Short mmCIF file of C-alpha atoms and ligand atoms in Angstrom, two decimals:
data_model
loop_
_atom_site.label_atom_id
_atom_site.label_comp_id
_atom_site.label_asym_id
_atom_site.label_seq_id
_atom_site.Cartn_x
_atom_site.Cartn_y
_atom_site.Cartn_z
CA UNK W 1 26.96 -1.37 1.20
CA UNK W 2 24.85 0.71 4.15
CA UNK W 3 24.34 -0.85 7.26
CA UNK W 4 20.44 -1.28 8.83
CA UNK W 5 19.49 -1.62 12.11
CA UNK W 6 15.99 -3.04 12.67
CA UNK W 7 14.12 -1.89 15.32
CA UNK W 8 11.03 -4.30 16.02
CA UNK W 9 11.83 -7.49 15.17
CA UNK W 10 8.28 -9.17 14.56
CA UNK W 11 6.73 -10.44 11.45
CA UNK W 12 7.74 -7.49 9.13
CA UNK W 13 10.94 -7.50 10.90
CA UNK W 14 12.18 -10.69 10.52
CA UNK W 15 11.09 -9.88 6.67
CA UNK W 16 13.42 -7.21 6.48
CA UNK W 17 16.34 -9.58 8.18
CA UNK W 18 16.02 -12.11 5.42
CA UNK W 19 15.48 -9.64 2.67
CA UNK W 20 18.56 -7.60 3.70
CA UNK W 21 20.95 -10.51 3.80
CA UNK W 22 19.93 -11.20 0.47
CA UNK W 23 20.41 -7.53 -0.64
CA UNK W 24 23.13 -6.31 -3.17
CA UNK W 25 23.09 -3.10 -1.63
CA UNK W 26 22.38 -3.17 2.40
CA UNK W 27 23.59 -5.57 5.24
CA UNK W 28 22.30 -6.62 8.43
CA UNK W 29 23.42 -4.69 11.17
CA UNK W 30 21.12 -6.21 14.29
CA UNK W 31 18.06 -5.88 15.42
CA UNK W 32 16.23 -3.80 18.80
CA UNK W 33 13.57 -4.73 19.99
CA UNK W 34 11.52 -3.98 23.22
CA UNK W 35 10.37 -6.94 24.10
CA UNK W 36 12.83 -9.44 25.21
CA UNK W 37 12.13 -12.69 23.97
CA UNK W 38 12.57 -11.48 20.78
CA UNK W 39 16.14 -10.09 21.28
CA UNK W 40 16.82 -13.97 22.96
CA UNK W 41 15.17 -15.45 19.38
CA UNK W 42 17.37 -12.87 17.44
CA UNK W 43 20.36 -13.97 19.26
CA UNK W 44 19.49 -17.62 19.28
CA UNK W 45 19.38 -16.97 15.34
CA UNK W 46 22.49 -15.50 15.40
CA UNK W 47 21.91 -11.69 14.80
CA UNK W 48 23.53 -9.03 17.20
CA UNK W 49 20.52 -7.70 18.97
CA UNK W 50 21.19 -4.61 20.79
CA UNK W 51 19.68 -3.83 24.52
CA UNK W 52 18.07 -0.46 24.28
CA UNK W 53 17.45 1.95 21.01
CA UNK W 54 20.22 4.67 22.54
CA UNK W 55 22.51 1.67 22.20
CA UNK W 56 21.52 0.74 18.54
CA UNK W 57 21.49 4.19 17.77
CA UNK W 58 24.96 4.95 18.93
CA UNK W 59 27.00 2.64 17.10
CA UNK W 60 28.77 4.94 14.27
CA UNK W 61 28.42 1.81 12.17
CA UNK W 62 24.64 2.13 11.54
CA UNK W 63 23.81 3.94 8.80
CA UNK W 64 19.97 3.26 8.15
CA UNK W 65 17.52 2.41 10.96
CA UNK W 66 14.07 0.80 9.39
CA UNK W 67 11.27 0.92 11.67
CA UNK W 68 9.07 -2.11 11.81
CA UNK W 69 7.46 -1.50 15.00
CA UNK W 70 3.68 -1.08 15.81
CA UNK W 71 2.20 1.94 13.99
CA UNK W 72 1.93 4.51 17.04
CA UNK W 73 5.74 4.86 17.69
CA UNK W 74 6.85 4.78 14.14
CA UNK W 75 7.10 8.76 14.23
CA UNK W 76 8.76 9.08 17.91
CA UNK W 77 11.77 6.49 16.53
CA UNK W 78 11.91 7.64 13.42
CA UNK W 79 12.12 11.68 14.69
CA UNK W 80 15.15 10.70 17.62
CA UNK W 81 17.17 8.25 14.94
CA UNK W 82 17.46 11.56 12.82
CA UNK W 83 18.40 13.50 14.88
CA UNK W 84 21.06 11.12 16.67
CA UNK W 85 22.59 11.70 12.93
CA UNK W 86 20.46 8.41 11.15
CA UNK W 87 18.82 7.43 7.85
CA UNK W 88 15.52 6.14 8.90
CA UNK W 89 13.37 3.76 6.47
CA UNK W 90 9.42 3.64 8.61
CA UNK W 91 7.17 0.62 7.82
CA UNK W 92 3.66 1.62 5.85
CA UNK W 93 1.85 3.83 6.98
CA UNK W 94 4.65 5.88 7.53
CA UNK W 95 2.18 7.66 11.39
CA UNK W 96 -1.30 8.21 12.11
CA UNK W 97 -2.15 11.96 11.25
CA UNK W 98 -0.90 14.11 8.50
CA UNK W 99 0.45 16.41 11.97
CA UNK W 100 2.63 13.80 13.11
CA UNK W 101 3.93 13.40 9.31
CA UNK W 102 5.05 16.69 9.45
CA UNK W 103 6.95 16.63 12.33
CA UNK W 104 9.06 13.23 10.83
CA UNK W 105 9.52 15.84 7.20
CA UNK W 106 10.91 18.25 9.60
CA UNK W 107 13.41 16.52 11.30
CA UNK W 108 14.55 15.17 8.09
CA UNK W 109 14.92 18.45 6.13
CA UNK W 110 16.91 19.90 10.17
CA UNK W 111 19.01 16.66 9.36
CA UNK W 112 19.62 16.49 6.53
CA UNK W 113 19.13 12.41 6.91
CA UNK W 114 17.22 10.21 4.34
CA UNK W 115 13.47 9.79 5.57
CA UNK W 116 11.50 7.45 3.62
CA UNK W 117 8.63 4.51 3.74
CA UNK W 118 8.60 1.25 2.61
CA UNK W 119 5.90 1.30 0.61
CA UNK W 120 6.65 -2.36 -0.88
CA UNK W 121 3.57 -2.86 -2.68
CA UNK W 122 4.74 -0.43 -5.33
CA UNK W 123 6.31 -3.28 -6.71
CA UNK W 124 3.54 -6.25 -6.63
CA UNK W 125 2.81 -7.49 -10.26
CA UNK W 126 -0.75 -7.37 -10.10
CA UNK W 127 -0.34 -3.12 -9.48
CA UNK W 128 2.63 -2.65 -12.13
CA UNK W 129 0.19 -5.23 -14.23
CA UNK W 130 -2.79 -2.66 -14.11
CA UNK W 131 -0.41 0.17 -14.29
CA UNK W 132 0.91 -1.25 -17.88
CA UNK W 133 -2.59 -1.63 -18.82
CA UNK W 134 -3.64 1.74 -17.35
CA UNK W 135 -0.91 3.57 -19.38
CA UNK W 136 -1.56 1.55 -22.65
CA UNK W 137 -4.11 3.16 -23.72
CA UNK W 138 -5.99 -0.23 -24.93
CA UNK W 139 -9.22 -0.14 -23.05
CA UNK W 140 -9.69 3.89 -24.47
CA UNK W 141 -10.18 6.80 -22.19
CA UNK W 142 -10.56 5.02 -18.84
CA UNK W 143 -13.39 6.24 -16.08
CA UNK W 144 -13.61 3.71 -13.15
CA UNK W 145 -11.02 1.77 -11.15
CA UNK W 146 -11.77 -0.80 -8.70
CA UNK W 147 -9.29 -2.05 -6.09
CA UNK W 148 -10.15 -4.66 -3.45
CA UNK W 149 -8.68 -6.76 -0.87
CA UNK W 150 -10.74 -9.71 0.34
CA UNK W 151 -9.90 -11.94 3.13
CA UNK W 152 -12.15 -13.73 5.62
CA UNK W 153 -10.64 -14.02 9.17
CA UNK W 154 -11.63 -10.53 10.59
CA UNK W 155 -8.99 -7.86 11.66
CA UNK W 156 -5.73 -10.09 13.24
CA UNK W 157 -6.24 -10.50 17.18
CA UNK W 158 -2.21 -8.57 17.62
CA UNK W 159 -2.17 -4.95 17.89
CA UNK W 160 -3.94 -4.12 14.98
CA UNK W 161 -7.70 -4.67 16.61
CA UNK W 162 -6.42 -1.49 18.89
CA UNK W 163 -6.82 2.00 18.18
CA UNK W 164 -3.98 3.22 20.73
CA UNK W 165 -1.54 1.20 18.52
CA UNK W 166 -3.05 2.75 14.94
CA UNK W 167 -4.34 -0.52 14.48
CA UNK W 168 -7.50 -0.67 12.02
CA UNK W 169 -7.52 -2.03 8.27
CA UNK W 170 -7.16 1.43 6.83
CA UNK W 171 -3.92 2.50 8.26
CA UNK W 172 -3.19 -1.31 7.61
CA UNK W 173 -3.69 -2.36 3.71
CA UNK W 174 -5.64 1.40 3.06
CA UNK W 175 -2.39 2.96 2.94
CA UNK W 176 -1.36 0.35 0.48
CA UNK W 177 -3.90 -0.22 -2.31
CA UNK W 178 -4.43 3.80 -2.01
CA UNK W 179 -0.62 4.42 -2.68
CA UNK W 180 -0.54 2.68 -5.70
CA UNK W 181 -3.70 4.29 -7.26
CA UNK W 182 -2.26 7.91 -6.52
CA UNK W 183 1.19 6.50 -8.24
CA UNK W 184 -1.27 5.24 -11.16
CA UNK W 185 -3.95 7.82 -12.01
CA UNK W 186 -2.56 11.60 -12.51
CA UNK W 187 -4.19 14.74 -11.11
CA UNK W 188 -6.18 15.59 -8.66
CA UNK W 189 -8.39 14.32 -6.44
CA UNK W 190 -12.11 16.30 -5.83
CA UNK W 191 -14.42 14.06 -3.75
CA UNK W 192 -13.96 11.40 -1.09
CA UNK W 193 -16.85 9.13 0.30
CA UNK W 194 -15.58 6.26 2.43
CA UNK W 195 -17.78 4.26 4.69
CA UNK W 196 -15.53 1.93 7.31
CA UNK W 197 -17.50 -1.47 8.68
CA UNK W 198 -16.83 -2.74 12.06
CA UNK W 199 -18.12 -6.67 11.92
CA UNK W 200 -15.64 -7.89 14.14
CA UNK W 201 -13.96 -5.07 15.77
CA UNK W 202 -15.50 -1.83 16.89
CA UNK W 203 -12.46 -0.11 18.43
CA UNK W 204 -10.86 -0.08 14.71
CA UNK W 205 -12.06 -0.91 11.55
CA UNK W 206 -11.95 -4.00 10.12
CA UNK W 207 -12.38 -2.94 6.57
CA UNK W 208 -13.91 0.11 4.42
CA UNK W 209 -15.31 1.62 0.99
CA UNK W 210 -13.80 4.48 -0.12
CA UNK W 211 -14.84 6.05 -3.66
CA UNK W 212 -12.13 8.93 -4.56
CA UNK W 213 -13.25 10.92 -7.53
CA UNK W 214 -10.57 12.59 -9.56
CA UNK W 215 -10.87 16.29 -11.33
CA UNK W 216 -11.43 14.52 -14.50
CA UNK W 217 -14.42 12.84 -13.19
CA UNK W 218 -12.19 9.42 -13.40
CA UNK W 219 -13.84 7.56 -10.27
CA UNK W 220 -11.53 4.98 -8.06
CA UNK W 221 -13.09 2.50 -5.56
CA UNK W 222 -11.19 1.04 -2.88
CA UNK W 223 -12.42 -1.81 -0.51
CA UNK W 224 -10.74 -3.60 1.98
CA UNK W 225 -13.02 -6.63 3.79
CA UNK W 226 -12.68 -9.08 6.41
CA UNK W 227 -15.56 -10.30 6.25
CA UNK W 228 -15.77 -11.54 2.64
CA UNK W 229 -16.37 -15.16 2.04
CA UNK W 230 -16.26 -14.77 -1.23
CA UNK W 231 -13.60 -12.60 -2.69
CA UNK W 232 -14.38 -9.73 -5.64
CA UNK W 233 -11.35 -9.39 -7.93
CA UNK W 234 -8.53 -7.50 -7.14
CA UNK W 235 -8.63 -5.55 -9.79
CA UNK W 236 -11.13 -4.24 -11.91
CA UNK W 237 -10.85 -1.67 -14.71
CA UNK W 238 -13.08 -0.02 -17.38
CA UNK W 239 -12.24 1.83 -20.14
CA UNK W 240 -14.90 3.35 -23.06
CA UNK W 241 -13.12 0.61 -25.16
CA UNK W 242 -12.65 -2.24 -23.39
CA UNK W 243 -12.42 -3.78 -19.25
CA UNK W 244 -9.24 -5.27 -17.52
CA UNK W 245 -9.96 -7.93 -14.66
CA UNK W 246 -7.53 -9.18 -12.56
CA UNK W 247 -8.82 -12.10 -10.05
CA UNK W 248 -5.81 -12.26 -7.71
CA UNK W 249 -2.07 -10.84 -6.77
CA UNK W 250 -0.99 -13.57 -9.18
CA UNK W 251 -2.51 -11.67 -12.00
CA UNK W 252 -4.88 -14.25 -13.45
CA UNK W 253 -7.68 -12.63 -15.62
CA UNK W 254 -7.88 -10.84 -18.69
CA UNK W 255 -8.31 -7.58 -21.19
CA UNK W 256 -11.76 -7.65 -23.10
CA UNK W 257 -12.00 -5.16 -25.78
CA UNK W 258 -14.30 -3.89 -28.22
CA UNK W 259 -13.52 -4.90 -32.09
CA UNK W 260 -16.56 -4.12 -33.68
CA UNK W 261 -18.90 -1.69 -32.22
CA UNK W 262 -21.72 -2.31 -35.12
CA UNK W 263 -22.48 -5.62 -33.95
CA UNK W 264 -25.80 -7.71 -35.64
CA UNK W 265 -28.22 -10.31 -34.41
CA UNK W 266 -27.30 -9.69 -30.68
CA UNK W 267 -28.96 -12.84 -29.09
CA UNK W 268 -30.76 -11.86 -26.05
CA UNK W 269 -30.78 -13.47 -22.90
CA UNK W 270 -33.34 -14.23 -20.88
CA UNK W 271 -34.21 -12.53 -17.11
CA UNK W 272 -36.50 -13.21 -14.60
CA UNK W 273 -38.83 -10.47 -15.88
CA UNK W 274 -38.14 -11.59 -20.02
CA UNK W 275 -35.99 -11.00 -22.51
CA UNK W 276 -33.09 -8.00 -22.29
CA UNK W 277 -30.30 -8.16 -25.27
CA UNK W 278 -28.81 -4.81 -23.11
CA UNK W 279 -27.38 -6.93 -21.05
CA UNK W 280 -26.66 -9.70 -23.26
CA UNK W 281 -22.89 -11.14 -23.55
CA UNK W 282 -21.15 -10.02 -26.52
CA UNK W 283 -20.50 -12.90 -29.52
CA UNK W 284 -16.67 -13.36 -29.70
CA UNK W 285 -16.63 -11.90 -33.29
CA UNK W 286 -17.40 -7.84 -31.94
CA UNK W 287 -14.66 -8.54 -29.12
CA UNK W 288 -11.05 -9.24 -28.48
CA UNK W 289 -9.34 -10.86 -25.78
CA UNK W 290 -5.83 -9.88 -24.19
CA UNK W 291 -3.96 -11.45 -22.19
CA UNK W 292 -3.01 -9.88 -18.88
CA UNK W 293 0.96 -8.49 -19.23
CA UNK W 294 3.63 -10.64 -17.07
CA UNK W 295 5.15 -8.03 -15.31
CA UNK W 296 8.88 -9.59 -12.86
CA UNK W 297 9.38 -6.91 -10.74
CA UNK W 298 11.78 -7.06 -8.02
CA UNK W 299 11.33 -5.53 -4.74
CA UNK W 300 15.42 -5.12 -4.01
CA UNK W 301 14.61 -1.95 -5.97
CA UNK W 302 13.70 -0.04 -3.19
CA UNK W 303 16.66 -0.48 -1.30
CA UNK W 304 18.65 0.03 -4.00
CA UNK W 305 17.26 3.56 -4.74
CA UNK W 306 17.17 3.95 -0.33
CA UNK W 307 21.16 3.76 -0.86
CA UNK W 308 21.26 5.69 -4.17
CA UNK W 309 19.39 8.77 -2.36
CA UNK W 310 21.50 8.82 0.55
CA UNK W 311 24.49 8.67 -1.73
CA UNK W 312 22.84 11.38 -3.52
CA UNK W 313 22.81 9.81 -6.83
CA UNK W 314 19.41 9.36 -7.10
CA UNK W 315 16.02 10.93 -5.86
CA UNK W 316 14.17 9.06 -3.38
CA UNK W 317 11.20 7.29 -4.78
CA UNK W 318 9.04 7.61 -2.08
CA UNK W 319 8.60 11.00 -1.56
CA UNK W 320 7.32 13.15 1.37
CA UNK W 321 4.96 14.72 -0.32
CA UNK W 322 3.53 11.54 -1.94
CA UNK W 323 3.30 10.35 1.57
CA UNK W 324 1.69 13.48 2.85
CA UNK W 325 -1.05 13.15 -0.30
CA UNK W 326 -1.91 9.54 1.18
CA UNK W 327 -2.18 10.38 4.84
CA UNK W 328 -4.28 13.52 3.69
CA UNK W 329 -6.54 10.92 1.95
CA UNK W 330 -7.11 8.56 4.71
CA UNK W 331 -7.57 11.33 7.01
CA UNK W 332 -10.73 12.63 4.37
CA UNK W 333 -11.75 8.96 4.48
CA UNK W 334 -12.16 8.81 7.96
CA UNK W 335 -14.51 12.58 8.21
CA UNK W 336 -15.97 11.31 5.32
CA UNK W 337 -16.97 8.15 7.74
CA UNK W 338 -17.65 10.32 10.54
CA UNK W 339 -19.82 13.08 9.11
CA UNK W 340 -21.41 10.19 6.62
CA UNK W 341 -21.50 12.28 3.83
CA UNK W 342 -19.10 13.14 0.20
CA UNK W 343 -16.18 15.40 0.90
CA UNK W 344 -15.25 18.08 -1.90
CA UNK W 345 -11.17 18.32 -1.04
CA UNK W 346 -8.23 19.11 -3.39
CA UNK W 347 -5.91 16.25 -3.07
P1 NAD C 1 4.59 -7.45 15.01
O1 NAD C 1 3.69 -7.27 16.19
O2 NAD C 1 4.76 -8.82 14.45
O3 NAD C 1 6.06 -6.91 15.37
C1 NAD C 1 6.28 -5.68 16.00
C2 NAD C 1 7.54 -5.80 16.85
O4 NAD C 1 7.88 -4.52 17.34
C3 NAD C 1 7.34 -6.70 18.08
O5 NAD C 1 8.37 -7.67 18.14
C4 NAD C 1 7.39 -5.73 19.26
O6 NAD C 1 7.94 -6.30 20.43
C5 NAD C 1 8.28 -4.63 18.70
N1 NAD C 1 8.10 -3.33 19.34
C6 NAD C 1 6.98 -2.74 19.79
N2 NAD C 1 7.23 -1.51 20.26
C7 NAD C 1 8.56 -1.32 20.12
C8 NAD C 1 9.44 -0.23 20.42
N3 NAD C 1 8.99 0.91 20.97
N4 NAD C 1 10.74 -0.37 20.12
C9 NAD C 1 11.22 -1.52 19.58
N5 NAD C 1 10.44 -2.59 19.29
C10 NAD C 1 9.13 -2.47 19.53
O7 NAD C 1 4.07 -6.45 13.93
P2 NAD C 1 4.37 -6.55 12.36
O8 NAD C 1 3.28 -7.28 11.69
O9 NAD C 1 5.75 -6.98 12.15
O10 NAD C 1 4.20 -5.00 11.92
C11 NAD C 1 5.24 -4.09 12.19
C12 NAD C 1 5.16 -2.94 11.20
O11 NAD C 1 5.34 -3.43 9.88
C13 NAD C 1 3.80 -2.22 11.20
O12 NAD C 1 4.00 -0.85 11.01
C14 NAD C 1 3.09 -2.82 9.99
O13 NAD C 1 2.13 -1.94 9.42
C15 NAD C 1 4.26 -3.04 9.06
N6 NAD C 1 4.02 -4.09 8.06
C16 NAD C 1 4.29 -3.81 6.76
C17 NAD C 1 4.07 -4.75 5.79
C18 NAD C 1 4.38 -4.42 4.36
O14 NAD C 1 4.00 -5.16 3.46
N7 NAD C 1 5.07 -3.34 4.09
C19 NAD C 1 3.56 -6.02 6.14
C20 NAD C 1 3.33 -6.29 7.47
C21 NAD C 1 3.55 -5.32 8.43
#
């Protein structure tokens, strides 16, 4: 068993707090945090809660401190718990710039200490879902991916609506729904166009469209809206054989694919303008339907593989450089943005 510290002790905090006492592998420690009435609430619930980070840092017993603070001081913790002689775990996104990323690689390879992310959302269904679909090879050679998150409430009114914090919805779910595409699709990435929306917020944004386009010409589109009344799937995925759909993270939706491609007496349907069969549904006879795979994964895994790597058993799974290759992507998203035009990168 490794011992965690938690430094911030707000929503994701409290996360980690219940997750970790419910961990095979890593036990609660206590929490820091900087604002006082949450080290009262983490006492009042019975957690040591220590009064300043030199104090937290400085107790031999600690052997991994996870960083659950806003986004803007991730690196500065994470780069002094090293070198006091820590593992350090960051929340998503690990900083704000690719510069700043470096630094935090640096003081981990001078340390020698374990410097990773939780990137969580490497274990949602819905992705490993797609990613078991992706790898199947049942919807044929596969040339467009769609990724979306829809919600409706605008950007939250906490830190996140402010740039000084790294607030904004890329640096927010981005770093996310990217992440798992990049762990998903291989090879390289040749063009970025991303186009961020400010409806509610205009310090941040409060949602984008980002099209990456890989060296195989496989296109990805990511969108992240708060603003969306309606929701678009979560997932959508087409293949020369067949499309995957997934509506929601609880991976309702379904695998249509081609059975016969020399299919009679298509009925047409009919248009504003007429008649068009090209656009016609197919009859059930030229198709077949799949269901989408049940997929139980359990998040515990990262953790488990935190204490493996530090141990040295194991390689960490979420690498620096994979966490470099994501930052370096948001970063083309956001010239993209600026300069409004496609990016040719090699990513
Ligand atoms: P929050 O505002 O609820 O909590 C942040 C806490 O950090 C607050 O209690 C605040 O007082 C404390 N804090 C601020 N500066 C500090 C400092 N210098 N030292 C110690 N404590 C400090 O925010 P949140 O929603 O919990 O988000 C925290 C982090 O977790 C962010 O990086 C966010 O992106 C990440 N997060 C990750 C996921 C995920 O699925 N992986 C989900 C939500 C949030």
């Amino acid at each position: 068993m490794k011992n965690v510290i938690v430094v911030g002790y707000g929503g994701m905090g409290s996360w980690h707090v219940d997750y970790i006492k419910k961990s095979d592998v890593v036990k609660l420690l206590g929490i820091y945090d900087i604002n006082p009435m949450r080290t009262e609430i983490a006492r009042k619930n019975g957690i040591l809660a220590y009064d300043s980070l030199d104090e937290a840092l400085d107790d031999a017993r600690a052997d991994i401190i996870l960083i659950a603070t806003p986004n803007d001081v991730h690196k500065e913790i994470a780069v002094y718990a090293m070198n006091k002689g820590k593992n350090v775990i960051s929340e998503k996104p690990v900083t704000l710039s690719s510069a700043d990323l470096s630094e935090m690689i640096a003081a981990s390879e001078k340390t020698g200490k374990l410097f990773t992310v939780h990137q969580n959302r490497r274990w949602d269904n819905d992705y490993l879902a797609v990613k078991q679909i992706f790898e199947s090879g049942v919807l044929g050679n596969i040339f467009n991916i769609e990724s979306r998150v829809h919600g409706s409430r605008g950007i939250p009114g906490d830190w996140r609506g402010k740039k000084e914090f790294g607030g904004g919805m890329m640096l927010d779910w981005g770093v996310h729904i990217i992440d798992q595409v990049l762990m998903m699709v291989p090879g390289k990435i040749k063009q970025v166009f991303a186009r961020f929306d400010h409806i509610t917020n205009y310090e941040v944004d409060d949602g984008f469209k980002l099209e990456l386009i890989f060296e195989n010409d496989l296109r990805t589109f990511f969108e992240v809206g708060t603003s969306n009344f309606i929701s678009l799937p979560r997932w959508y995925m087409q293949g020369e054989n067949g499309t995957a759909m997934l509506e929601d993270f609880s991976c309702k939706g379904k695998i249509v694919c081609v059975e016969n491609w020399d299919e009679k007496d298509v009925i047409p349907v009919k248009t504003a303008a007429g008649l068009t069969k090209t656009m016609a549904p197919r009859k059930d006879d030229s198709i077949v339907t799949h269901e989408i795979p049940q997929i139980d994964a359990d998040v515990h895994d990262f953790y488990r593989n935190v204490v493996k790597a530090i141990d040295k058993i194991e390689p960490q799974l979420i690498t620096h450089s994979q966490l470099m290759r994501v930052m370096k992507v948001m970063e083309a998203a956001f010239e993209s943005d600026r300069l409004s035009t496609v990016l040719s990168v090699d990513l």
